[in-house]
Amino acid sequence: MAQWTSAVGAAQLARLITSQQERPGVAGARKLPAYRTLADGIRLLVLEGRVPVAARLPAERELAGSLSLSRTTVAAAYEALRGEGFLESRRGAGSWTSVPAGNPLPARGLEPLPPESLGSMIDLGCAALPAPEPWLTKAVQGALEELPPYAHTHGDYPAGLPALRRMLADRYTERGIPTMPEQIMVTTGAMGAIDAICSLFAGRGERIAVESPSYANILQLMRAAGVRLVPVAMADGLSGWDMTVWRQVLRDAAPRLAYVVADFHNPTGALASDEQRRAMVEAARSAGTVLVVDETMAELQLDPALEMPRPVCSFDPAGSSVITVGSASKAFWAGMRIGWVRAAPDVIRSLVAARAYADLGTPVLEQLAVNWLMRTGGWAQAVQIRRDQARENRDALVAAVRRELPDWEFAVPRGGLTLWARAGGLSGSRLAEVGERVGVRVPSGPRFGVDGAFEGYVRLPFTVGGPVAEEAAARLAAAARLVGTGAAGSTAEPPRTFVA
């Protein structure tokens, strides 16, 4: 009986391997044998989760043809992977990927680092900050005082607590987009909102257009749903969205949905202009595409003088073409799993009806806490704490990276939580792997792309500052030296424990 649960075709694996090759021109890079380069490439794909564990690999002859290598080279690479525990084979069943005993299974998203690892590892994997106290404690205390009347009910509110729906609708109205509570559904985080939207609008095989790059966890959510991702390339730098390309893709591919992060885009930090937002809505309406706008970063304006553009939904106030998703997780705290959807009332009714087969509703206590914050003014004060902290962290991280890694290229975003850096000609996948060995965890660019794009990039969030940011940059520089000299396979010095 075969031990594999999925299969990777020769052409697909060849594309992934080719995309992750180190960019040319890295001084001092050591030339490895072709079989070793191939084995390392497949191993990295498994470690990053871009090739699943227990996936059947193509036959040696097929992969050799797709990569224009000799079958002997591929056979030697497979043999090396078997010796390292990353490949298992059985006569008649083929070869399938595995991980050595003791290695954690890789994930394709950006999972949080276990708390027990925080003493020796600097975590730049997740773009999340500690809670802005004292407001979390105050919000929970306020929610507990308001809980008793709800405790006498069944506790299931599929559309969300009426008080919080009214509060969120009023906040949109204050931003210039008249909104009724019937246009709001409260969800379990933004991920829960987007999952519900995809389930309603895009079945297996449907197309969804996504920015390229885009948020890794959303890409993986959509892949798991069986949809066909249509990448739309972003313009260079932080200029963001090339509307000529967007119009062409929406017209030619006719995707059912398009997912965009117009406010301090994750991972690039780009901010769409009013003109780009208007053009995006018009292009979606013309193509019959529903535009899903992720506003989770919208309140994280880090430069006080920046004049924010209008919300995307202001160009479609009735919600016929635009569905907006918001969340407390980035602006307040990731542990506050409260998200929301703003859409036309008929869309909200359909989402609520479908929820009976999903999670039924969102925790009441957390909804009361967010409602308390927004009603009392605590939300605005907590968000200001978050902005100040993120701004300080951004400035410290930018200064440290410029000093330690002067050949890395990036534009400094004016908001959000992430820096998108071109890694000086190095492989982002190799930097991520070696970084963990020297004590810094960083996600590589391909996690944010479709089918292996952005190998030369890494994402750096503004989650650490001061001496920790300096140490993180120093460890990244150490990883870059190992990768750049071809010594990434050697044993690295173990990371020292670092206390902020």
XYZ file of C-alpha atoms in Angstrom:
500
model
C 0.000 0.000 0.000
C 1.383 3.417 -0.996
C 2.358 5.792 1.838
C 1.772 8.999 -0.072
C -1.405 11.108 0.200
C -0.878 13.605 -2.641
C 1.323 13.983 -5.688
C 3.545 16.691 -7.172
C 3.946 16.687 -10.946
C 7.310 16.996 -12.654
C 6.488 20.346 -14.269
C 5.184 21.801 -10.973
C 8.205 20.638 -8.984
C 10.561 21.967 -11.660
C 8.907 25.412 -11.463
C 9.234 25.482 -7.685
C 12.886 24.445 -7.775
C 13.781 26.862 -10.553
C 12.091 29.788 -8.778
C 14.085 29.260 -5.584
C 17.552 29.310 -7.171
C 19.777 31.955 -5.690
C 19.957 35.102 -7.741
C 23.245 35.436 -9.677
C 26.088 37.632 -8.639
C 26.481 36.662 -4.982
C 30.169 37.119 -4.272
C 31.937 34.183 -2.708
C 29.116 31.697 -3.228
C 30.374 28.147 -3.241
C 29.490 26.040 -6.276
C 27.753 22.844 -5.217
C 27.369 19.641 -7.264
C 24.158 19.589 -9.300
C 22.680 16.693 -7.323
C 23.357 18.502 -4.027
C 21.711 21.688 -5.290
C 18.652 19.705 -6.358
C 18.467 17.815 -3.056
C 18.791 21.053 -1.065
C 16.069 22.645 -3.156
C 13.592 19.824 -2.544
C 14.480 19.724 1.161
C 13.785 23.450 1.499
C 10.443 23.075 -0.275
C 9.460 20.383 2.226
C 10.688 22.376 5.250
C 8.686 25.415 4.149
C 5.586 23.358 3.448
C 5.430 24.325 -0.223
C 5.726 20.634 -1.043
C 3.575 18.716 1.479
C 4.853 15.883 3.616
C 3.738 12.498 2.192
C 3.556 13.909 -1.349
C 4.582 11.531 -4.128
C 7.461 12.957 -6.159
C 7.755 12.430 -9.913
C 9.804 9.563 -11.269
C 13.490 10.259 -11.784
C 13.220 10.237 -15.585
C 10.252 12.659 -15.584
C 11.916 15.183 -13.272
C 15.198 14.933 -15.180
C 13.378 15.851 -18.392
C 11.597 18.824 -16.820
C 14.834 20.193 -15.300
C 17.095 19.316 -18.274
C 19.314 17.260 -15.971
C 20.632 13.753 -16.295
C 18.685 10.942 -14.663
C 21.856 10.110 -12.708
C 21.776 13.581 -11.108
C 18.152 13.195 -10.049
C 18.801 9.673 -8.736
C 21.722 10.945 -6.656
C 19.581 13.780 -5.256
C 16.806 11.358 -4.301
C 19.349 9.075 -2.650
C 20.761 11.997 -0.638
C 17.261 12.939 0.509
C 16.558 9.360 1.561
C 19.764 9.347 3.607
C 18.723 12.571 5.357
C 15.202 11.369 6.123
C 13.381 13.677 3.718
C 12.358 10.956 1.262
C 11.004 7.431 1.526
C 10.644 4.957 -1.320
C 9.124 1.583 -1.971
C 9.393 -0.531 -5.117
C 6.205 -0.201 -7.101
C 4.917 2.721 -5.004
C 7.475 5.389 -5.913
C 9.044 7.993 -3.617
C 7.316 10.394 -1.281
C 8.414 13.254 0.950
C 8.912 12.874 4.696
C 10.617 14.647 7.589
C 13.289 13.148 9.849
C 12.266 11.933 13.288
C 12.167 14.816 15.766
C 11.567 17.517 13.148
C 8.309 19.491 13.485
C 5.911 19.147 10.579
C 6.149 22.245 8.364
C 3.189 24.582 7.948
C 2.387 26.679 4.894
C 1.029 29.553 6.940
C 2.668 31.777 9.541
C 2.006 29.937 12.784
C 3.002 31.572 16.106
C 6.251 30.496 17.728
C 5.676 28.288 20.806
C 6.165 30.323 24.029
C 8.873 27.952 25.269
C 11.095 28.985 22.320
C 10.992 32.713 23.024
C 14.066 32.729 25.272
C 16.548 31.831 22.533
C 14.640 32.644 19.337
C 13.732 36.124 18.087
C 10.408 35.665 16.337
C 9.907 37.755 13.197
C 7.384 35.269 11.843
C 4.090 36.785 12.987
C 3.098 40.439 12.569
C 1.512 40.777 16.014
C 2.293 42.891 19.077
C 1.526 42.434 22.796
C -1.796 43.758 24.087
C -1.983 47.547 24.636
C -2.522 47.566 28.380
C -4.277 48.702 30.466
C -6.993 48.640 27.839
C -7.270 44.877 27.466
C -7.833 44.444 31.192
C -10.289 47.358 31.311
C -12.213 45.996 28.320
C -12.555 42.530 29.846
C -13.664 43.990 33.175
C -16.222 46.164 31.403
C -17.458 43.159 29.417
C -17.892 41.092 32.570
C -20.069 43.827 34.098
C -22.311 43.755 31.007
C -22.429 39.970 30.658
C -25.244 38.961 33.087
C -28.222 39.783 30.789
C -26.641 37.747 27.973
C -25.960 34.820 30.312
C -29.740 34.300 30.549
C -29.935 33.678 26.782
C -28.742 30.747 24.662
C -25.632 32.777 23.750
C -25.732 32.092 19.994
C -25.763 35.256 17.878
C -24.910 34.155 14.313
C -24.850 37.730 13.003
C -23.145 39.092 16.116
C -24.378 40.963 19.170
C -26.877 43.656 18.095
C -25.024 46.285 20.149
C -21.696 45.579 18.422
C -23.324 45.455 14.963
C -24.803 48.925 15.606
C -21.462 50.196 16.886
C -19.573 48.956 13.808
C -22.250 50.337 11.455
C -22.031 53.737 13.162
C -18.243 53.736 12.785
C -18.562 53.208 9.020
C -21.161 55.972 8.872
C -18.768 58.314 10.695
C -16.156 57.505 8.025
C -18.560 58.737 5.357
C -20.150 55.423 4.308
C -23.768 55.257 5.520
C -24.205 51.770 6.985
C -27.041 49.912 8.708
C -26.552 47.158 11.303
C -28.116 44.804 8.735
C -24.963 45.289 6.653
C -22.686 43.957 9.418
C -21.837 40.410 10.517
C -19.436 39.808 13.420
C -17.008 36.924 12.836
C -14.276 35.033 14.653
C -11.386 37.133 13.374
C -10.725 38.320 9.837
C -9.698 34.798 8.828
C -13.148 33.571 9.825
C -14.708 36.348 7.778
C -12.746 35.575 4.628
C -13.299 31.842 5.043
C -17.055 32.452 5.177
C -16.941 34.714 2.117
C -14.930 32.214 0.094
C -17.277 29.383 1.084
C -20.298 31.402 -0.058
C -18.930 32.792 -3.320
C -16.131 30.513 -4.548
C -16.502 26.747 -4.674
C -13.751 24.339 -5.619
C -12.220 25.233 -8.965
C -13.464 28.850 -8.921
C -10.925 31.604 -9.627
C -9.887 34.193 -7.034
C -7.579 37.049 -8.051
C -4.972 37.945 -5.422
C -2.237 40.517 -5.188
C 1.207 39.131 -5.849
C 2.613 39.093 -3.178
C -0.247 38.674 -0.713
C -0.873 37.606 2.889
C 0.432 34.052 3.330
C -2.274 32.729 5.653
C -5.069 33.907 3.359
C -3.366 32.293 0.353
C -3.166 29.017 2.241
C -6.794 29.283 3.363
C -7.824 29.679 -0.277
C -5.602 26.829 -1.457
C -7.149 24.557 1.157
C -10.591 25.519 -0.162
C -9.593 24.212 -3.596
C -9.909 27.495 -5.484
C -7.667 28.556 -8.379
C -5.493 31.516 -7.403
C -4.889 34.120 -10.112
C -1.881 36.289 -9.123
C -1.893 39.959 -10.106
C 1.558 41.535 -10.010
C 1.992 44.678 -7.942
C 3.918 47.677 -9.205
C 7.528 48.221 -8.155
C 8.320 49.667 -4.752
C 5.415 50.844 -2.633
C 3.499 52.388 -5.541
C 1.210 49.433 -5.143
C -1.404 48.526 -7.694
C -0.919 48.587 -11.467
C -4.484 49.187 -12.589
C -3.745 48.345 -16.223
C -2.733 44.859 -15.113
C -5.721 44.570 -12.780
C -8.189 45.485 -15.520
C -6.637 42.973 -17.899
C -6.626 40.115 -15.375
C -10.198 40.747 -14.214
C -11.394 41.000 -17.821
C -9.541 37.926 -19.109
C -9.771 35.575 -16.107
C -13.220 36.698 -14.878
C -12.510 35.591 -11.274
C -15.442 35.131 -8.921
C -13.627 37.053 -6.172
C -10.640 39.374 -5.889
C -8.852 39.796 -2.555
C -6.951 43.029 -1.851
C -5.291 44.740 1.134
C -5.458 48.392 0.083
C -4.445 49.859 3.464
C -0.790 49.192 4.370
C -0.654 46.018 2.347
C 0.657 42.837 3.923
C 3.537 42.175 3.205
C 4.721 45.243 1.238
C 3.179 48.034 3.348
C 1.837 49.788 0.225
C -1.107 52.186 0.498
C -3.525 52.470 -2.441
C -4.448 55.973 -3.569
C -8.003 57.236 -4.039
C -7.589 56.913 -7.797
C -6.402 53.306 -7.525
C -9.312 52.438 -5.226
C -11.892 53.948 -7.531
C -10.375 52.197 -10.545
C -10.261 48.876 -8.670
C -13.958 49.040 -7.843
C -14.859 50.002 -11.404
C -12.773 47.157 -12.844
C -14.375 44.632 -10.477
C -17.884 45.868 -11.294
C -17.205 45.666 -15.046
C -15.876 42.099 -14.747
C -18.667 40.886 -12.455
C -16.085 40.174 -9.749
C -16.793 40.639 -6.043
C -13.988 42.694 -4.478
C -13.054 41.539 -0.953
C -11.177 44.346 0.817
C -9.126 43.504 3.903
C -9.008 46.544 6.218
C -7.258 44.878 9.147
C -4.273 47.252 8.874
C -6.301 50.386 8.082
C -5.964 52.034 11.505
C -2.205 51.488 11.769
C -1.118 54.820 10.294
C 2.405 55.368 11.609
C 3.214 58.771 10.077
C 0.922 61.359 11.736
C 1.104 63.748 8.776
C -0.180 61.139 6.329
C -3.601 61.951 4.869
C -5.453 58.671 4.532
C -7.399 57.917 1.335
C -11.100 57.120 1.389
C -12.171 53.565 2.264
C -12.564 51.341 -0.786
C -16.214 50.694 0.088
C -16.922 54.439 -0.210
C -16.780 53.935 -3.983
C -19.484 51.258 -3.657
C -21.576 52.395 -0.656
C -24.439 49.956 -1.278
C -22.041 47.007 -1.073
C -23.059 45.476 -4.404
C -19.462 44.987 -5.622
C -17.335 45.426 -2.475
C -17.258 43.313 0.679
C -15.154 44.817 3.475
C -13.457 42.820 6.222
C -12.194 44.343 9.457
C -10.686 42.997 12.659
C -9.526 43.854 16.164
C -6.515 41.549 15.837
C -3.979 43.915 14.232
C -5.177 47.291 15.521
C -5.735 46.025 19.086
C -4.473 42.511 19.916
C -4.181 39.219 18.033
C -5.705 37.381 20.999
C -8.937 39.367 20.564
C -10.482 37.165 17.864
C -13.174 39.569 16.723
C -13.637 40.346 13.030
C -16.479 41.700 10.951
C -17.898 41.888 7.455
C -19.596 44.887 5.844
C -21.645 44.043 2.748
C -25.075 44.394 1.195
C -27.889 43.125 3.488
C -28.680 40.164 1.215
C -25.027 39.057 1.324
C -25.014 39.324 5.124
C -28.197 37.238 5.320
C -26.594 34.546 3.153
C -23.412 34.539 5.241
C -25.406 34.281 8.465
C -27.532 31.425 7.093
C -24.422 29.499 6.040
C -22.910 29.964 9.490
C -25.266 27.386 10.954
C -22.986 24.757 9.402
C -19.750 26.361 10.591
C -19.118 27.959 14.007
C -22.664 29.251 14.861
C -21.318 32.481 16.300
C -18.504 34.477 17.895
C -17.728 34.456 21.672
C -20.050 36.859 23.476
C -17.544 38.066 26.071
C -15.026 39.190 23.447
C -17.755 40.991 21.484
C -18.769 42.833 24.641
C -15.132 43.788 25.252
C -14.706 45.298 21.773
C -18.053 47.084 22.052
C -16.994 48.501 25.440
C -13.729 49.784 23.976
C -15.423 51.491 21.037
C -18.239 52.970 23.155
C -16.002 54.426 25.884
C -13.196 55.804 23.723
C -10.776 53.162 24.937
C -10.401 51.830 21.383
C -8.916 55.098 20.094
C -6.483 55.295 23.017
C -5.447 51.656 22.628
C -4.902 52.084 18.880
C -2.712 55.115 19.570
C -0.570 52.986 21.903
C -0.308 50.410 19.130
C 0.712 53.071 16.564
C 3.380 54.540 18.832
C 4.851 51.120 19.588
C 4.821 50.018 15.944
C 6.425 53.308 14.829
C 9.257 52.962 17.350
C 9.800 49.344 16.338
C 9.765 50.223 12.645
C 12.368 52.934 13.038
C 14.612 50.709 15.188
C 14.358 47.753 12.797
C 14.988 49.886 9.701
C 18.087 51.446 11.270
C 19.436 48.055 12.382
C 18.876 46.371 9.004
C 20.457 49.283 7.134
C 23.520 49.047 9.363
C 23.912 45.240 9.401
C 22.666 44.463 5.871
C 23.420 47.525 3.733
C 22.859 45.686 0.437
C 19.263 44.765 1.302
C 16.667 46.865 -0.531
C 13.334 48.061 0.841
C 11.042 51.064 0.998
C 9.927 52.211 4.444
C 6.115 51.947 4.690
C 4.108 54.723 6.315
C 1.862 52.344 8.198
C 1.014 48.735 8.923
C 3.254 46.181 10.580
C 5.532 44.782 7.871
C 8.678 45.550 5.883
C 9.203 43.762 2.546
C 12.933 43.404 1.877
C 14.892 42.208 -1.162
C 17.614 40.116 0.441
C 20.706 41.267 -1.449
C 20.612 38.490 -4.060
C 20.209 35.668 -1.541
C 17.563 32.960 -1.371
C 14.807 33.864 1.078
C 14.110 30.170 1.701
C 17.728 29.513 2.664
C 17.799 32.610 4.868
C 14.696 31.377 6.687
C 16.204 27.940 7.236
C 19.609 29.171 8.393
C 18.026 31.982 10.411
C 16.304 29.458 12.679
C 19.678 27.852 13.359
C 21.241 31.165 14.416
C 18.241 32.261 16.470
C 16.002 34.451 14.310
C 12.766 33.306 12.720
C 11.802 35.071 9.505
C 9.338 34.067 6.766
C 10.692 33.823 3.246
C 9.186 35.574 0.248
C 7.701 32.490 -1.459
C 5.200 32.092 1.381
C 3.559 35.276 0.092
C 3.515 34.306 -3.560
C 1.810 31.816 -5.832
C 3.839 28.841 -7.090
C 7.273 29.831 -5.830
C 7.466 33.546 -6.597
C 9.545 36.053 -4.534
C 12.422 33.751 -3.664
C 14.716 36.767 -3.245
C 12.613 38.398 -0.487
C 11.840 38.127 3.226
C 9.177 39.831 5.343
C 10.233 41.648 8.518
C 7.433 42.718 10.893
C 7.617 45.597 13.379
C 7.238 43.325 16.396
C 10.563 44.012 18.107
C 12.414 47.222 18.892
C 15.435 48.639 20.681
C 18.201 46.135 21.517
C 16.061 43.208 20.327
C 15.753 44.734 16.856
C 19.532 45.249 16.767
C 20.142 41.636 17.798
C 17.612 40.388 15.225
C 19.418 42.275 12.451
C 22.785 40.927 13.641
C 21.474 37.363 13.531
C 20.005 37.942 10.071
C 23.391 39.228 8.954
C 25.029 36.074 10.338
C 22.534 33.933 8.431
C 23.157 35.958 5.266
C 26.904 35.399 5.543
C 26.409 31.637 5.836
C 24.060 31.563 2.857
C 26.172 33.918 0.758
C 29.366 31.924 1.214
C 27.695 28.599 0.530
C 28.264 27.467 4.118
C 24.549 27.175 4.933
C 24.827 23.435 5.317
C 27.468 23.658 8.038
C 26.709 23.632 11.738
C 25.891 27.141 12.904
C 26.737 28.530 16.321
C 23.705 27.983 18.591
C 21.809 31.163 19.433
C 22.438 32.715 22.808
C 19.538 33.420 25.102
C 18.386 37.006 24.705
C 16.292 38.846 27.269
C 14.734 42.178 26.269
